[in-house]
Amino acid sequence: MTALASFTFVRHIDGLRYRFEQDGERNGRPAYRRTDGKVWCVWSPADGWHSEITGNLVTARPLNSFADAPEPPATVWRSFKDDRSYLYDLQTVDAEA
């Protein structure tokens, strides 16, 4: 199976889009970096698929999906930072077209 080359998180409330591109591997799975370089989407044995910022601070997780999938699940993700929380759809290139 070939790993996703890229995907986009699309925020439910306003359609804001964040694009991620594959950038190496972490824990034996593909790692994805947001194109502005501030956020990673990675897999770890302890946290499953998640997004994180500097210091390995987890900022988003998929809802209702398998944390052990081979690539980030194309489902709804919930972000959280301080007192804010948003829902995003993870869309693959096929879904974006």
Short mmCIF file of N, CA and C in Angstrom, two decimals:
data_model
loop_
_atom_site.label_atom_id
_atom_site.label_comp_id
_atom_site.label_asym_id
_atom_site.label_seq_id
_atom_site.Cartn_x
_atom_site.Cartn_y
_atom_site.Cartn_z
N MET A 1 0.83 -1.19 0.00
CA MET A 1 0.00 0.00 0.00
C MET A 1 0.88 1.25 0.00
N THR A 2 0.58 2.17 -0.88
CA THR A 2 1.31 3.41 -0.96
C THR A 2 0.67 4.43 -0.01
N ALA A 3 1.51 5.09 0.77
CA ALA A 3 1.01 6.08 1.74
C ALA A 3 0.45 7.29 1.00
N LEU A 4 -0.50 7.95 1.64
CA LEU A 4 -1.01 9.22 1.11
C LEU A 4 0.15 10.18 0.91
N ALA A 5 0.15 10.92 -0.18
CA ALA A 5 1.16 11.94 -0.41
C ALA A 5 0.79 13.23 0.32
N SER A 6 -0.53 13.50 0.40
CA SER A 6 -1.00 14.71 1.05
C SER A 6 -2.48 14.57 1.38
N PHE A 7 -2.95 15.48 2.20
CA PHE A 7 -4.37 15.57 2.52
C PHE A 7 -4.63 16.96 3.07
N THR A 8 -5.90 17.27 3.24
CA THR A 8 -6.30 18.59 3.73
C THR A 8 -7.30 18.43 4.85
N PHE A 9 -7.11 19.20 5.92
CA PHE A 9 -8.12 19.31 6.96
C PHE A 9 -9.00 20.51 6.61
N VAL A 10 -10.31 20.32 6.59
CA VAL A 10 -11.26 21.39 6.26
C VAL A 10 -12.14 21.61 7.48
N ARG A 11 -12.09 22.83 8.03
CA ARG A 11 -12.83 23.15 9.24
C ARG A 11 -14.32 23.29 8.95
N HIS A 12 -15.15 22.64 9.74
CA HIS A 12 -16.60 22.64 9.55
C HIS A 12 -17.21 24.03 9.60
N ILE A 13 -16.84 24.83 10.55
CA ILE A 13 -17.54 26.09 10.82
C ILE A 13 -17.38 27.12 9.69
N ASP A 14 -16.22 27.12 9.02
CA ASP A 14 -15.98 28.18 8.02
C ASP A 14 -15.23 27.73 6.77
N GLY A 15 -14.91 26.44 6.66
CA GLY A 15 -14.24 25.94 5.47
C GLY A 15 -12.75 26.22 5.40
N LEU A 16 -12.15 26.76 6.47
CA LEU A 16 -10.71 26.99 6.50
C LEU A 16 -9.99 25.69 6.20
N ARG A 17 -8.95 25.75 5.36
CA ARG A 17 -8.25 24.56 4.91
C ARG A 17 -6.79 24.59 5.36
N TYR A 18 -6.32 23.44 5.83
CA TYR A 18 -4.92 23.25 6.17
C TYR A 18 -4.41 22.03 5.41
N ARG A 19 -3.40 22.24 4.57
CA ARG A 19 -2.85 21.15 3.75
C ARG A 19 -1.64 20.53 4.46
N PHE A 20 -1.58 19.21 4.42
CA PHE A 20 -0.46 18.44 4.99
C PHE A 20 0.17 17.62 3.88
N GLU A 21 1.51 17.51 3.91
CA GLU A 21 2.24 16.72 2.93
C GLU A 21 3.14 15.74 3.66
N GLN A 22 3.31 14.56 3.05
CA GLN A 22 4.16 13.56 3.67
C GLN A 22 5.58 14.09 3.79
N ASP A 23 6.18 13.86 4.97
CA ASP A 23 7.53 14.33 5.25
C ASP A 23 8.22 13.31 6.14
N GLY A 24 8.64 12.22 5.55
CA GLY A 24 9.36 11.18 6.29
C GLY A 24 8.43 10.22 7.00
N GLU A 25 9.00 9.58 8.03
CA GLU A 25 8.26 8.60 8.82
C GLU A 25 8.50 8.85 10.30
N ARG A 26 7.57 8.36 11.09
CA ARG A 26 7.73 8.35 12.54
C ARG A 26 7.09 7.08 13.07
N ASN A 27 7.78 6.38 13.90
CA ASN A 27 7.29 5.12 14.47
C ASN A 27 6.86 4.12 13.39
N GLY A 28 7.59 4.11 12.28
CA GLY A 28 7.33 3.15 11.22
C GLY A 28 6.14 3.46 10.33
N ARG A 29 5.58 4.64 10.46
CA ARG A 29 4.43 5.05 9.63
C ARG A 29 4.73 6.42 9.02
N PRO A 30 4.01 6.76 7.93
CA PRO A 30 4.27 8.07 7.32
C PRO A 30 3.94 9.20 8.30
N ALA A 31 4.74 10.26 8.21
CA ALA A 31 4.51 11.48 8.99
C ALA A 31 4.15 12.59 8.02
N TYR A 32 3.26 13.47 8.44
CA TYR A 32 2.78 14.55 7.58
C TYR A 32 2.98 15.88 8.28
N ARG A 33 3.51 16.85 7.53
CA ARG A 33 3.74 18.19 8.07
C ARG A 33 2.82 19.18 7.38
N ARG A 34 2.19 20.05 8.17
CA ARG A 34 1.35 21.10 7.59
C ARG A 34 2.25 21.99 6.75
N THR A 35 1.75 22.49 5.64
CA THR A 35 2.59 23.24 4.70
C THR A 35 3.19 24.50 5.29
N ASP A 36 2.61 25.05 6.36
CA ASP A 36 3.23 26.20 7.02
C ASP A 36 4.28 25.77 8.05
N GLY A 37 4.45 24.46 8.23
CA GLY A 37 5.50 23.93 9.09
C GLY A 37 5.22 23.93 10.57
N LYS A 38 4.03 24.29 11.00
CA LYS A 38 3.76 24.46 12.43
C LYS A 38 3.14 23.24 13.10
N VAL A 39 2.56 22.32 12.34
CA VAL A 39 1.81 21.20 12.91
C VAL A 39 2.18 19.92 12.17
N TRP A 40 2.26 18.82 12.90
CA TRP A 40 2.51 17.50 12.34
C TRP A 40 1.29 16.62 12.56
N CYS A 41 1.04 15.71 11.65
CA CYS A 41 0.05 14.65 11.82
C CYS A 41 0.84 13.35 11.79
N VAL A 42 0.85 12.64 12.92
CA VAL A 42 1.71 11.47 13.08
C VAL A 42 0.98 10.37 13.84
N TRP A 43 1.58 9.19 13.85
CA TRP A 43 1.08 8.06 14.61
C TRP A 43 2.09 7.71 15.69
N SER A 44 1.60 7.35 16.85
CA SER A 44 2.48 6.83 17.91
C SER A 44 1.76 5.68 18.60
N PRO A 45 2.51 4.74 19.19
CA PRO A 45 1.87 3.63 19.88
C PRO A 45 0.98 4.09 21.04
N ALA A 46 1.35 5.16 21.70
CA ALA A 46 0.59 5.63 22.86
C ALA A 46 -0.66 6.41 22.47
N ASP A 47 -0.58 7.21 21.39
CA ASP A 47 -1.67 8.12 21.04
C ASP A 47 -2.40 7.79 19.75
N GLY A 48 -1.95 6.80 19.00
CA GLY A 48 -2.54 6.52 17.69
C GLY A 48 -2.33 7.72 16.77
N TRP A 49 -3.19 7.89 15.78
CA TRP A 49 -3.09 9.04 14.88
C TRP A 49 -3.53 10.30 15.61
N HIS A 50 -2.75 11.35 15.43
CA HIS A 50 -3.05 12.63 16.09
C HIS A 50 -2.26 13.73 15.40
N SER A 51 -2.63 14.97 15.69
CA SER A 51 -1.85 16.13 15.26
C SER A 51 -1.17 16.68 16.50
N GLU A 52 0.04 17.21 16.27
CA GLU A 52 0.80 17.74 17.40
C GLU A 52 1.60 18.95 16.97
N ILE A 53 1.94 19.77 17.97
CA ILE A 53 2.78 20.94 17.76
C ILE A 53 4.08 20.73 18.52
N THR A 54 4.95 21.71 18.50
CA THR A 54 6.23 21.65 19.17
C THR A 54 6.07 21.14 20.60
N GLY A 55 6.99 20.28 21.00
CA GLY A 55 6.95 19.71 22.33
C GLY A 55 6.05 18.49 22.41
N ASN A 56 5.64 17.95 21.25
CA ASN A 56 4.77 16.78 21.17
C ASN A 56 3.42 16.99 21.85
N LEU A 57 2.95 18.23 21.88
CA LEU A 57 1.65 18.54 22.47
C LEU A 57 0.55 18.17 21.47
N VAL A 58 -0.29 17.21 21.85
CA VAL A 58 -1.36 16.73 20.97
C VAL A 58 -2.44 17.81 20.86
N THR A 59 -2.82 18.13 19.61
CA THR A 59 -3.80 19.19 19.37
C THR A 59 -5.04 18.72 18.62
N ALA A 60 -5.05 17.47 18.12
CA ALA A 60 -6.23 16.97 17.41
C ALA A 60 -6.18 15.45 17.36
N ARG A 61 -7.37 14.86 17.31
CA ARG A 61 -7.52 13.40 17.21
C ARG A 61 -8.72 13.09 16.32
N PRO A 62 -8.68 11.93 15.64
CA PRO A 62 -9.85 11.53 14.86
C PRO A 62 -10.97 11.07 15.79
N LEU A 63 -12.21 11.31 15.36
CA LEU A 63 -13.38 10.82 16.09
C LEU A 63 -13.85 9.53 15.45
N ASN A 64 -14.29 8.60 16.26
CA ASN A 64 -14.94 7.37 15.78
C ASN A 64 -14.15 6.65 14.69
N SER A 65 -12.86 6.43 14.92
CA SER A 65 -12.08 5.70 13.93
C SER A 65 -11.01 4.88 14.64
N PHE A 66 -10.37 4.03 13.87
CA PHE A 66 -9.33 3.18 14.42
C PHE A 66 -8.03 3.96 14.56
N ALA A 67 -7.52 4.02 15.76
CA ALA A 67 -6.28 4.75 16.02
C ALA A 67 -5.09 4.02 15.42
N ASP A 68 -5.28 2.76 15.03
CA ASP A 68 -4.17 1.95 14.54
C ASP A 68 -4.18 1.78 13.03
N ALA A 69 -4.93 2.59 12.31
CA ALA A 69 -5.00 2.50 10.85
C ALA A 69 -3.61 2.77 10.25
N PRO A 70 -3.33 2.26 9.04
CA PRO A 70 -2.01 2.46 8.44
C PRO A 70 -1.73 3.90 8.01
N GLU A 71 -2.76 4.71 7.87
CA GLU A 71 -2.58 6.13 7.52
C GLU A 71 -3.67 6.94 8.23
N PRO A 72 -3.53 8.25 8.28
CA PRO A 72 -4.53 9.06 8.98
C PRO A 72 -5.92 8.81 8.42
N PRO A 73 -6.89 8.52 9.28
CA PRO A 73 -8.23 8.19 8.79
C PRO A 73 -8.97 9.39 8.21
N ALA A 74 -9.60 9.18 7.05
CA ALA A 74 -10.39 10.22 6.38
C ALA A 74 -11.76 10.27 7.06
N THR A 75 -11.79 10.94 8.19
CA THR A 75 -12.98 11.04 9.01
C THR A 75 -12.99 12.42 9.67
N VAL A 76 -13.90 12.62 10.58
CA VAL A 76 -13.95 13.88 11.32
C VAL A 76 -12.89 13.85 12.42
N TRP A 77 -12.17 14.94 12.54
CA TRP A 77 -11.17 15.11 13.59
C TRP A 77 -11.60 16.27 14.48
N ARG A 78 -11.25 16.19 15.74
CA ARG A 78 -11.53 17.28 16.69
C ARG A 78 -10.22 17.89 17.14
N SER A 79 -10.10 19.19 16.98
CA SER A 79 -8.91 19.89 17.46
C SER A 79 -9.24 20.54 18.80
N PHE A 80 -8.21 20.77 19.58
CA PHE A 80 -8.38 21.43 20.86
C PHE A 80 -7.11 22.18 21.20
N LYS A 81 -7.28 23.42 21.62
CA LYS A 81 -6.16 24.25 22.04
C LYS A 81 -6.73 25.30 22.98
N ASP A 82 -6.19 25.33 24.17
CA ASP A 82 -6.70 26.22 25.21
C ASP A 82 -8.21 25.98 25.38
N ASP A 83 -9.03 27.01 25.24
CA ASP A 83 -10.46 26.85 25.45
C ASP A 83 -11.24 26.70 24.14
N ARG A 84 -10.53 26.48 23.01
CA ARG A 84 -11.20 26.36 21.72
C ARG A 84 -11.18 24.91 21.23
N SER A 85 -12.19 24.56 20.45
CA SER A 85 -12.27 23.24 19.84
C SER A 85 -13.01 23.38 18.52
N TYR A 86 -12.51 22.69 17.50
CA TYR A 86 -13.14 22.74 16.18
C TYR A 86 -13.22 21.33 15.61
N LEU A 87 -14.15 21.12 14.69
CA LEU A 87 -14.26 19.87 13.95
C LEU A 87 -13.74 20.10 12.55
N TYR A 88 -12.99 19.13 12.05
CA TYR A 88 -12.41 19.17 10.71
C TYR A 88 -12.70 17.86 9.99
N ASP A 89 -12.85 17.92 8.69
CA ASP A 89 -12.88 16.73 7.85
C ASP A 89 -11.49 16.54 7.27
N LEU A 90 -10.95 15.33 7.37
CA LEU A 90 -9.71 15.02 6.68
C LEU A 90 -10.10 14.56 5.29
N GLN A 91 -9.67 15.32 4.28
CA GLN A 91 -10.01 15.01 2.89
C GLN A 91 -8.76 14.64 2.12
N THR A 92 -8.83 13.52 1.41
CA THR A 92 -7.72 13.11 0.56
C THR A 92 -7.84 13.82 -0.78
N VAL A 93 -6.84 13.70 -1.61
CA VAL A 93 -6.83 14.37 -2.91
C VAL A 93 -8.06 13.97 -3.71
N ASP A 94 -8.43 12.68 -3.71
CA ASP A 94 -9.60 12.23 -4.45
C ASP A 94 -10.86 12.94 -3.97
N ALA A 95 -10.98 13.14 -2.64
CA ALA A 95 -12.17 13.78 -2.09
C ALA A 95 -12.19 15.27 -2.39
N GLU A 96 -11.02 15.88 -2.60
CA GLU A 96 -10.93 17.32 -2.84
C GLU A 96 -11.34 17.69 -4.25
N ALA A 97 -11.21 16.75 -5.18
CA ALA A 97 -11.48 17.03 -6.60
C ALA A 97 -12.95 17.24 -6.87
#
